[in-house]
């Protein structure tokens, strides 16, 4: 049935493309008809039509889109009076409509079938009828309320897509029709999201990127240069109170920078990392790239893709590198789990980056996984590349991506070895979507999260959960330091959970060394999160030999000018198999604290270290993991669980282990994380169910050097030494430990200690 | 690399098979050499050798086994002094050894390479050296302690496999060598698990099935008829105390039945259902079938596969039907999650059933999924069937499988429609592995558990968790009624949790009607779980039309001779999205009770019904589910979680919703369970996030009839009526509800009510 449909469609496409190729000549001869020229181009349409039926990934995408739009045309559309928050009917319908118009516009161009143009036209006129009657959207929650949607952000989404549809049917409309649409709909629409809402439009933020691009896209279609200037450089002569904040607590515009180029300058680092993190980078990439594509077509002199040394194309590469083995993005700052490079905006991003960025054949392998291309010139390029078998694997290696407009505001370090992927965060704050989690990390194995970052507390577009918007637990739990795998001092969040402070600082990359695949080191320092305290964390991914599994050595050196209590949470996912320490389960879970996220944690059990080490072994997805940490006699171990003070069951009730060290000034937390075994519920065999680490200890710690020694079950003793103040690769060091003098070159050494 | 290896191996196999075919003639001419004749036969070996290299599934299995055994031969073996419980080194090693010997024996026969025979011989002699020195196994926990293992059960496993290995190399050994092995190892071994442990050997239980078969297999190889009689009919002249119980609380031998045939008679119903449930059926099937295969080869006159109307072959079919869409077995009684028809014993079962049971081509599709066959005559048959493209899909439909030796002790009803699979349990107790969960159910969608049965509290072979054995929470939690989706009266388990009582009774199937695929009904009664109370539960799987998703109507009618408190737990898995009722979360989780499983539950929140209905919507695996139940003003809703009084984190902290109805004699619990929507974290679209059920009510309830009416969001009103006392399909009924008189034929009717 499905195959049958496909064959019929392909035949139809071939026939259409023949007749179209002929009619195209007539069109082209009429020099007044220059549309489309935004995303699709006249020339592109011609080439697409010539290739239809021979480019499987494009043909399949087209068939799917055609099937979808045909069904929608059959059903008819609705342009309801705006009423709901995200997830509600009017919200979803307007959201759906812009996507339908954009797709129908493309179908019109590619298939040369006027029923699609008519569909877009009818819907646009319905909007042109409705729009002038609309007051501000009735829902009051946004700092910048839209008209079709509760926030200008969504109105901007609408215009970015609809501009493309308008471009596609521009020549199908009469001049009079265009005048009506532009007068009643597009110009007032563009003005509402810009002039009427400068606090939204004149910012450096993903919101205003959408706003800028929306105005820019419609400006390009209407060839309105004044609007285009507004898009590129912001509203002029508008004063915004610099202390104003948005709903998420982010500053509206502290620095006075505005417009598309400012949004390109600021949040992207020279490596293409977007300071809010990959979840929002994915969201922001679409407008950035779609507008870049349009500018490339219509204003090539602006050389937007070469701007800031090609930062937009680097951004695509950064984003792909910020995904795990399944293509899911790492959870940095506000992010919903499961967002991945299968998202439509990444389909655009990959296709545009391929088409305009030198045809990198690695991108073709991502496109093949996506099984979809954009129905435009970029998508055609990709489809042709795949057809010609030019795809090669996109290899994700260890990589450090700098943060900050100039790349000097910390970084994200990603260490990869075999199936393990470790994400270590030492970035700037990440604007209003930032979390208070300096030097935190998360660990994945083969795409599964093993030691988790909670992500955000939000069920995007699920209306039952707070209208699909951020839940209050996002602020009280998900952003707080204790919800992350990082150090918490005296039960306070980093920067005391204050955005004003957090956004002024960033961690510092100390070193990132991944040339030796068997000894990869990422090290970073943070000295502002707690005034008077410095944290220096070093994460080492070690592979002893080619047959053994890699493991992680984690060394967190803390130095303070006063005595503190330190909590180091470890958010393992799965079921406890065994602990090396004794613990007492409470009769019932006890709420851990009253604020800074502690109010959302239950203490389930409590233990005190009775050994120089503590070990937790757990089972997840039929794999055995262990966490072996240096502990002292006074360390407390708290087995906890998320879920306290959660009146609407918004939180996931997942476990944690917190190592608490009291009355301490300077200390080192050192541990090893292993994935060491497997279980099969089918054969019921447990392989390597036990940790391979016999012991671990800190054998030296001062201002200059920290040294950690560990022994495995084969009796192999290893010593890792880090120079704490000198990261250069050619500096020579020497350190005496016990009777041995160890000398080496470079910031660190991992050495096997031979024992008698 | 891997492919390369395969090609080399196939070439090797072809070459070997050519030379072997020649040498075979010489062998056959020597009439003294009659081995192997147990599982592999001389004739089978000949045909296998002729076909090698042309039967992919067999060749691949052989290649894998060869690779495994070659690596093990390279490594060398260990026969350690027994010491550990399950999961420990000596346990795992002896377990591994018998499997290695069995495989090496087959390789010797198939590949005609003496290095495999030598490997088996060397290991056997190591065992023959060790065995006479062994005392009873040092670990004391079993009611029947073995010598190699902590329980005779595992010793029996060893002998079942090792007998096959012995048969394979029988002719490779000299008579003197065989005498040593039989005198020092096999006969004393067989005696220990039979004569020395009659409480283990003379039972009707999966343990003694293994024991009987172990003795039977070695008897067949050694051609020892007296031992064979012991295997088939039990130890004679042994008196066992009829009130004795085993570790699991099951009677050792209440009825005095013994031997292999008794074990075939008793636990299997005429439909092939094994009363302990599929998890143990899977375990028991291997010895049943492997011995049946051996008997078929050596004692065809016993016609073991025709015994009890072919119950063993029916058992294979029953077992396959007791698996979900992924092939995982339903959780009936003690069962570990994840056990499936991919287990090796099912590979044997499917292959034997195919070979000896009339070459059912549906079984070939299961074998294809298993990607593995047994390396014997049965496996060859399957491989040839697959090669000849005879496989057709194994279609699992709705089915009722009777329980009890005569099929009159209740049943399991499985209702299937689209992706939904509902398992409804109204069986007998299930021997010592039974749970106290009369009329309980579980729901799966496309292989995922949606409304769960907890399964057992045990991590099989994971040494860290109680030596891999049953944990104490299995008795205090997993077996108790409150841990299941069934009714609990006055916080007491069914039969007060007493095996003596529970094992005397069974539920009664009332009706099972699945001819109409859009209206499938399973209904059963239980009148012994609580003396003076009868429960009558009816589960209806309804599909309104071909485009809509099926849903479940659940009607549980309770009648008692006194006033009680009723709890109906609902073990949904996933995250709460919304409830229709208000609830108050407790400041901290409160332990629910002190016994009967309640001590393991936390109350997290509490609500009182303020409406005639209560609804819970939850999200699991990106699907939306709803539970809509009739409630009264006094019903309490408890949102709970497993995990209280669990000092070693043995339990999974999963949620439940308990509907509590107090001070009630007779009542009806009526509800609808839907799978209605989906969420994509990639597109962030929520489709059909809301339940389609507007309301549900009980409109009639008396001794004769129960009627439930419900309305969906389209305003369609439906009425389901059940005749409570007359299940016949041709009986005519008539009932007045409000002004309408409804007449129908058969035990039930589902009727759309037309409203003005």
Short mmCIF file of N, CA and C in Angstrom, two decimals, chain A residues 619-709:
data_model
loop_
_atom_site.label_atom_id
_atom_site.label_comp_id
_atom_site.label_asym_id
_atom_site.label_seq_id
_atom_site.Cartn_x
_atom_site.Cartn_y
_atom_site.Cartn_z
N UNK A 619 23.22 -0.99 38.98
CA UNK A 619 22.84 -1.67 37.74
C UNK A 619 21.89 -0.76 36.95
N UNK A 620 22.22 -0.56 35.71
CA UNK A 620 21.34 0.24 34.84
C UNK A 620 21.35 -0.38 33.46
N UNK A 621 20.18 -0.58 32.90
CA UNK A 621 20.09 -1.17 31.55
C UNK A 621 20.95 -2.42 31.43
N UNK A 622 20.92 -3.22 32.48
CA UNK A 622 21.68 -4.47 32.47
C UNK A 622 23.19 -4.27 32.34
N UNK A 623 23.65 -3.14 32.84
CA UNK A 623 25.10 -2.95 32.93
C UNK A 623 25.46 -2.61 34.38
N UNK A 624 26.63 -3.08 34.81
CA UNK A 624 27.11 -2.79 36.16
C UNK A 624 28.09 -1.61 36.13
N UNK A 625 27.87 -0.68 37.05
CA UNK A 625 28.73 0.49 37.18
C UNK A 625 29.21 0.60 38.62
N UNK A 626 30.39 1.19 38.79
CA UNK A 626 30.84 1.47 40.15
C UNK A 626 31.46 2.85 40.26
N UNK A 627 31.26 3.41 41.44
CA UNK A 627 31.82 4.71 41.81
C UNK A 627 32.65 4.44 43.05
N UNK A 628 33.97 4.67 42.95
CA UNK A 628 34.87 4.41 44.08
C UNK A 628 35.50 5.73 44.46
N UNK A 629 35.29 6.16 45.70
CA UNK A 629 35.77 7.49 46.07
C UNK A 629 36.62 7.43 47.34
N UNK A 630 37.57 8.33 47.40
CA UNK A 630 38.34 8.50 48.62
C UNK A 630 37.39 9.06 49.68
N UNK A 631 37.43 8.48 50.86
CA UNK A 631 36.59 9.02 51.93
C UNK A 631 37.39 9.06 53.21
N UNK A 632 36.93 9.86 54.13
CA UNK A 632 37.64 9.90 55.41
C UNK A 632 36.67 9.45 56.48
N UNK A 633 37.19 9.26 57.68
CA UNK A 633 36.36 8.74 58.76
C UNK A 633 35.16 9.60 59.09
N UNK A 634 35.26 10.87 58.75
CA UNK A 634 34.15 11.74 59.12
C UNK A 634 33.20 12.04 57.98
N UNK A 635 33.50 11.52 56.81
CA UNK A 635 32.62 11.75 55.67
C UNK A 635 31.27 11.08 55.90
N UNK A 636 30.23 11.78 55.50
CA UNK A 636 28.90 11.19 55.56
C UNK A 636 28.45 10.83 54.15
N UNK A 637 27.72 9.75 54.07
CA UNK A 637 27.17 9.34 52.79
C UNK A 637 25.66 9.39 52.90
N UNK A 638 25.05 10.16 52.03
CA UNK A 638 23.60 10.26 52.06
C UNK A 638 23.04 9.67 50.78
N UNK A 639 22.23 8.63 50.93
CA UNK A 639 21.53 8.08 49.77
C UNK A 639 20.21 8.82 49.69
N UNK A 640 20.02 9.55 48.64
CA UNK A 640 18.86 10.42 48.54
C UNK A 640 18.04 10.15 47.31
N UNK A 641 16.94 10.88 47.24
CA UNK A 641 16.05 10.76 46.08
C UNK A 641 15.35 12.09 45.84
N UNK A 642 15.21 12.43 44.59
CA UNK A 642 14.51 13.64 44.19
C UNK A 642 13.01 13.47 44.42
N UNK A 643 12.30 14.52 44.75
CA UNK A 643 10.83 14.41 44.81
C UNK A 643 10.16 15.07 46.00
N UNK A 644 10.93 15.68 46.90
CA UNK A 644 10.29 16.33 48.04
C UNK A 644 9.73 17.69 47.61
N UNK A 645 8.76 18.16 48.35
CA UNK A 645 8.14 19.46 48.06
C UNK A 645 7.81 19.62 46.58
N UNK A 646 7.13 18.62 46.10
CA UNK A 646 6.81 18.55 44.68
C UNK A 646 5.31 18.27 44.59
N UNK A 647 4.51 19.28 44.90
CA UNK A 647 3.09 19.03 45.14
C UNK A 647 2.32 18.49 43.94
N UNK A 648 2.88 18.66 42.75
CA UNK A 648 2.13 18.18 41.58
C UNK A 648 2.85 17.07 40.82
N UNK A 649 3.75 16.39 41.50
CA UNK A 649 4.51 15.31 40.86
C UNK A 649 5.13 15.79 39.54
N UNK A 650 5.80 16.91 39.62
CA UNK A 650 6.50 17.40 38.43
C UNK A 650 7.89 16.79 38.29
N UNK A 651 8.45 16.38 39.41
CA UNK A 651 9.84 15.89 39.38
C UNK A 651 9.91 14.38 39.18
N UNK A 652 11.01 13.96 38.62
CA UNK A 652 11.26 12.52 38.48
C UNK A 652 11.93 12.03 39.77
N UNK A 653 11.43 10.93 40.31
CA UNK A 653 11.93 10.45 41.62
C UNK A 653 13.18 9.60 41.44
N UNK A 654 14.27 10.24 41.09
CA UNK A 654 15.49 9.51 40.79
C UNK A 654 16.51 9.66 41.91
N UNK A 655 17.43 8.70 42.01
CA UNK A 655 18.32 8.63 43.16
C UNK A 655 19.58 9.49 43.05
N UNK A 656 20.20 9.66 44.18
CA UNK A 656 21.51 10.30 44.22
C UNK A 656 22.31 9.76 45.40
N UNK A 657 23.60 9.94 45.32
CA UNK A 657 24.48 9.66 46.45
C UNK A 657 25.23 10.95 46.72
N UNK A 658 25.15 11.44 47.95
CA UNK A 658 25.84 12.68 48.28
C UNK A 658 26.94 12.38 49.29
N UNK A 659 28.15 12.78 48.93
CA UNK A 659 29.28 12.64 49.85
C UNK A 659 29.41 13.98 50.56
N UNK A 660 29.28 13.95 51.88
CA UNK A 660 29.31 15.20 52.66
C UNK A 660 30.57 15.23 53.52
N UNK A 661 31.33 16.29 53.35
CA UNK A 661 32.56 16.45 54.14
C UNK A 661 32.42 17.75 54.93
N UNK A 662 32.40 17.61 56.26
CA UNK A 662 32.15 18.77 57.12
C UNK A 662 33.45 19.38 57.65
N UNK A 663 33.32 20.59 58.15
CA UNK A 663 34.43 21.24 58.87
C UNK A 663 35.76 21.14 58.14
N UNK A 664 35.75 21.50 56.90
CA UNK A 664 36.94 21.35 56.09
C UNK A 664 37.24 22.64 55.36
N UNK A 665 38.52 22.93 55.28
CA UNK A 665 38.95 24.10 54.52
C UNK A 665 39.39 23.65 53.14
N UNK A 666 40.54 22.97 53.12
CA UNK A 666 41.09 22.50 51.86
C UNK A 666 40.94 20.98 51.78
N UNK A 667 40.59 20.50 50.62
CA UNK A 667 40.43 19.05 50.50
C UNK A 667 40.49 18.65 49.03
N UNK A 668 40.58 17.35 48.82
CA UNK A 668 40.50 16.79 47.46
C UNK A 668 39.44 15.69 47.47
N UNK A 669 38.50 15.79 46.55
CA UNK A 669 37.58 14.67 46.32
C UNK A 669 38.13 13.91 45.12
N UNK A 670 38.45 12.65 45.33
CA UNK A 670 38.99 11.88 44.22
C UNK A 670 38.18 10.60 44.06
N UNK A 671 37.86 10.27 42.84
CA UNK A 671 37.04 9.07 42.62
C UNK A 671 37.27 8.49 41.24
N UNK A 672 36.82 7.27 41.09
CA UNK A 672 36.88 6.60 39.79
C UNK A 672 35.50 6.07 39.45
N UNK A 673 35.08 6.30 38.22
CA UNK A 673 33.79 5.79 37.75
C UNK A 673 34.08 4.74 36.68
N UNK A 674 33.50 3.57 36.88
CA UNK A 674 33.71 2.50 35.90
C UNK A 674 32.38 1.95 35.37
N UNK A 675 32.41 1.55 34.14
CA UNK A 675 31.37 0.68 33.58
C UNK A 675 32.07 -0.65 33.41
N UNK A 676 31.76 -1.61 34.28
CA UNK A 676 32.61 -2.80 34.29
C UNK A 676 31.95 -4.12 33.96
N UNK A 677 30.64 -4.16 33.92
CA UNK A 677 30.05 -5.48 33.72
C UNK A 677 28.70 -5.45 33.04
N UNK A 678 28.20 -6.62 32.76
CA UNK A 678 26.90 -6.72 32.09
C UNK A 678 26.07 -7.82 32.73
N UNK A 679 24.79 -7.67 32.57
CA UNK A 679 23.87 -8.72 33.03
C UNK A 679 22.92 -9.04 31.89
N UNK A 680 22.63 -10.30 31.71
CA UNK A 680 21.63 -10.67 30.72
C UNK A 680 20.45 -11.31 31.42
N UNK A 681 19.27 -10.70 31.35
CA UNK A 681 18.10 -11.33 31.95
C UNK A 681 17.65 -12.55 31.14
N UNK A 682 18.22 -12.74 29.98
CA UNK A 682 17.85 -13.90 29.17
C UNK A 682 18.71 -15.10 29.54
N UNK A 683 20.03 -14.91 29.60
CA UNK A 683 20.88 -16.03 30.02
C UNK A 683 21.06 -16.02 31.53
N UNK A 684 20.67 -14.92 32.17
CA UNK A 684 20.82 -14.75 33.62
C UNK A 684 22.28 -14.86 34.06
N UNK A 685 23.16 -14.42 33.20
CA UNK A 685 24.58 -14.39 33.55
C UNK A 685 25.01 -12.98 33.89
N UNK A 686 25.71 -12.86 35.01
CA UNK A 686 26.31 -11.58 35.39
C UNK A 686 27.80 -11.66 35.10
N UNK A 687 28.29 -10.79 34.23
CA UNK A 687 29.71 -10.80 33.89
C UNK A 687 30.38 -9.58 34.51
N UNK A 688 31.48 -9.80 35.19
CA UNK A 688 32.24 -8.70 35.79
C UNK A 688 31.35 -7.79 36.64
N UNK A 689 30.60 -8.40 37.52
CA UNK A 689 29.66 -7.64 38.34
C UNK A 689 30.36 -6.78 39.38
N UNK A 690 31.65 -7.01 39.59
CA UNK A 690 32.36 -6.25 40.62
C UNK A 690 33.31 -5.21 40.01
N UNK A 691 33.45 -4.15 40.73
CA UNK A 691 34.41 -3.10 40.38
C UNK A 691 35.81 -3.67 40.26
N UNK A 692 36.58 -3.08 39.39
CA UNK A 692 37.97 -3.51 39.22
C UNK A 692 38.93 -2.67 40.06
N UNK A 693 38.39 -1.71 40.80
CA UNK A 693 39.25 -0.82 41.59
C UNK A 693 39.32 -1.30 43.04
N UNK A 694 40.52 -1.57 43.49
CA UNK A 694 40.73 -2.09 44.85
C UNK A 694 40.81 -0.94 45.84
N UNK A 695 41.53 0.10 45.48
CA UNK A 695 41.59 1.25 46.36
C UNK A 695 42.06 2.48 45.61
N UNK A 696 41.79 3.61 46.20
CA UNK A 696 42.19 4.90 45.61
C UNK A 696 42.55 5.83 46.76
N UNK A 697 43.59 6.62 46.58
CA UNK A 697 43.96 7.53 47.66
C UNK A 697 44.65 8.78 47.11
N UNK A 698 44.55 9.85 47.88
CA UNK A 698 45.25 11.08 47.53
C UNK A 698 46.60 11.01 48.23
N UNK A 699 47.68 10.91 47.44
CA UNK A 699 48.98 10.71 48.07
C UNK A 699 49.78 12.01 48.18
N UNK A 700 49.28 13.04 47.54
CA UNK A 700 49.97 14.33 47.66
C UNK A 700 48.97 15.43 47.29
N UNK A 701 49.01 16.54 48.04
CA UNK A 701 48.16 17.67 47.67
C UNK A 701 48.74 18.94 48.27
N UNK A 702 49.19 19.83 47.42
CA UNK A 702 49.57 21.16 47.88
C UNK A 702 49.27 22.14 46.75
N UNK A 703 49.72 23.35 46.89
CA UNK A 703 49.42 24.36 45.89
C UNK A 703 49.92 23.94 44.51
N UNK A 704 51.04 23.26 44.49
CA UNK A 704 51.67 22.97 43.21
C UNK A 704 51.20 21.67 42.56
N UNK A 705 51.03 20.65 43.37
CA UNK A 705 50.72 19.35 42.79
C UNK A 705 49.63 18.61 43.56
N UNK A 706 48.84 17.86 42.83
CA UNK A 706 47.91 16.91 43.46
C UNK A 706 48.19 15.56 42.84
N UNK A 707 48.30 14.54 43.68
CA UNK A 707 48.61 13.21 43.16
C UNK A 707 47.64 12.19 43.74
N UNK A 708 47.09 11.38 42.87
CA UNK A 708 46.13 10.35 43.27
C UNK A 708 46.65 9.00 42.81
N UNK A 709 46.60 8.05 43.72
CA UNK A 709 47.10 6.72 43.42
C UNK A 709 45.95 5.73 43.53
#
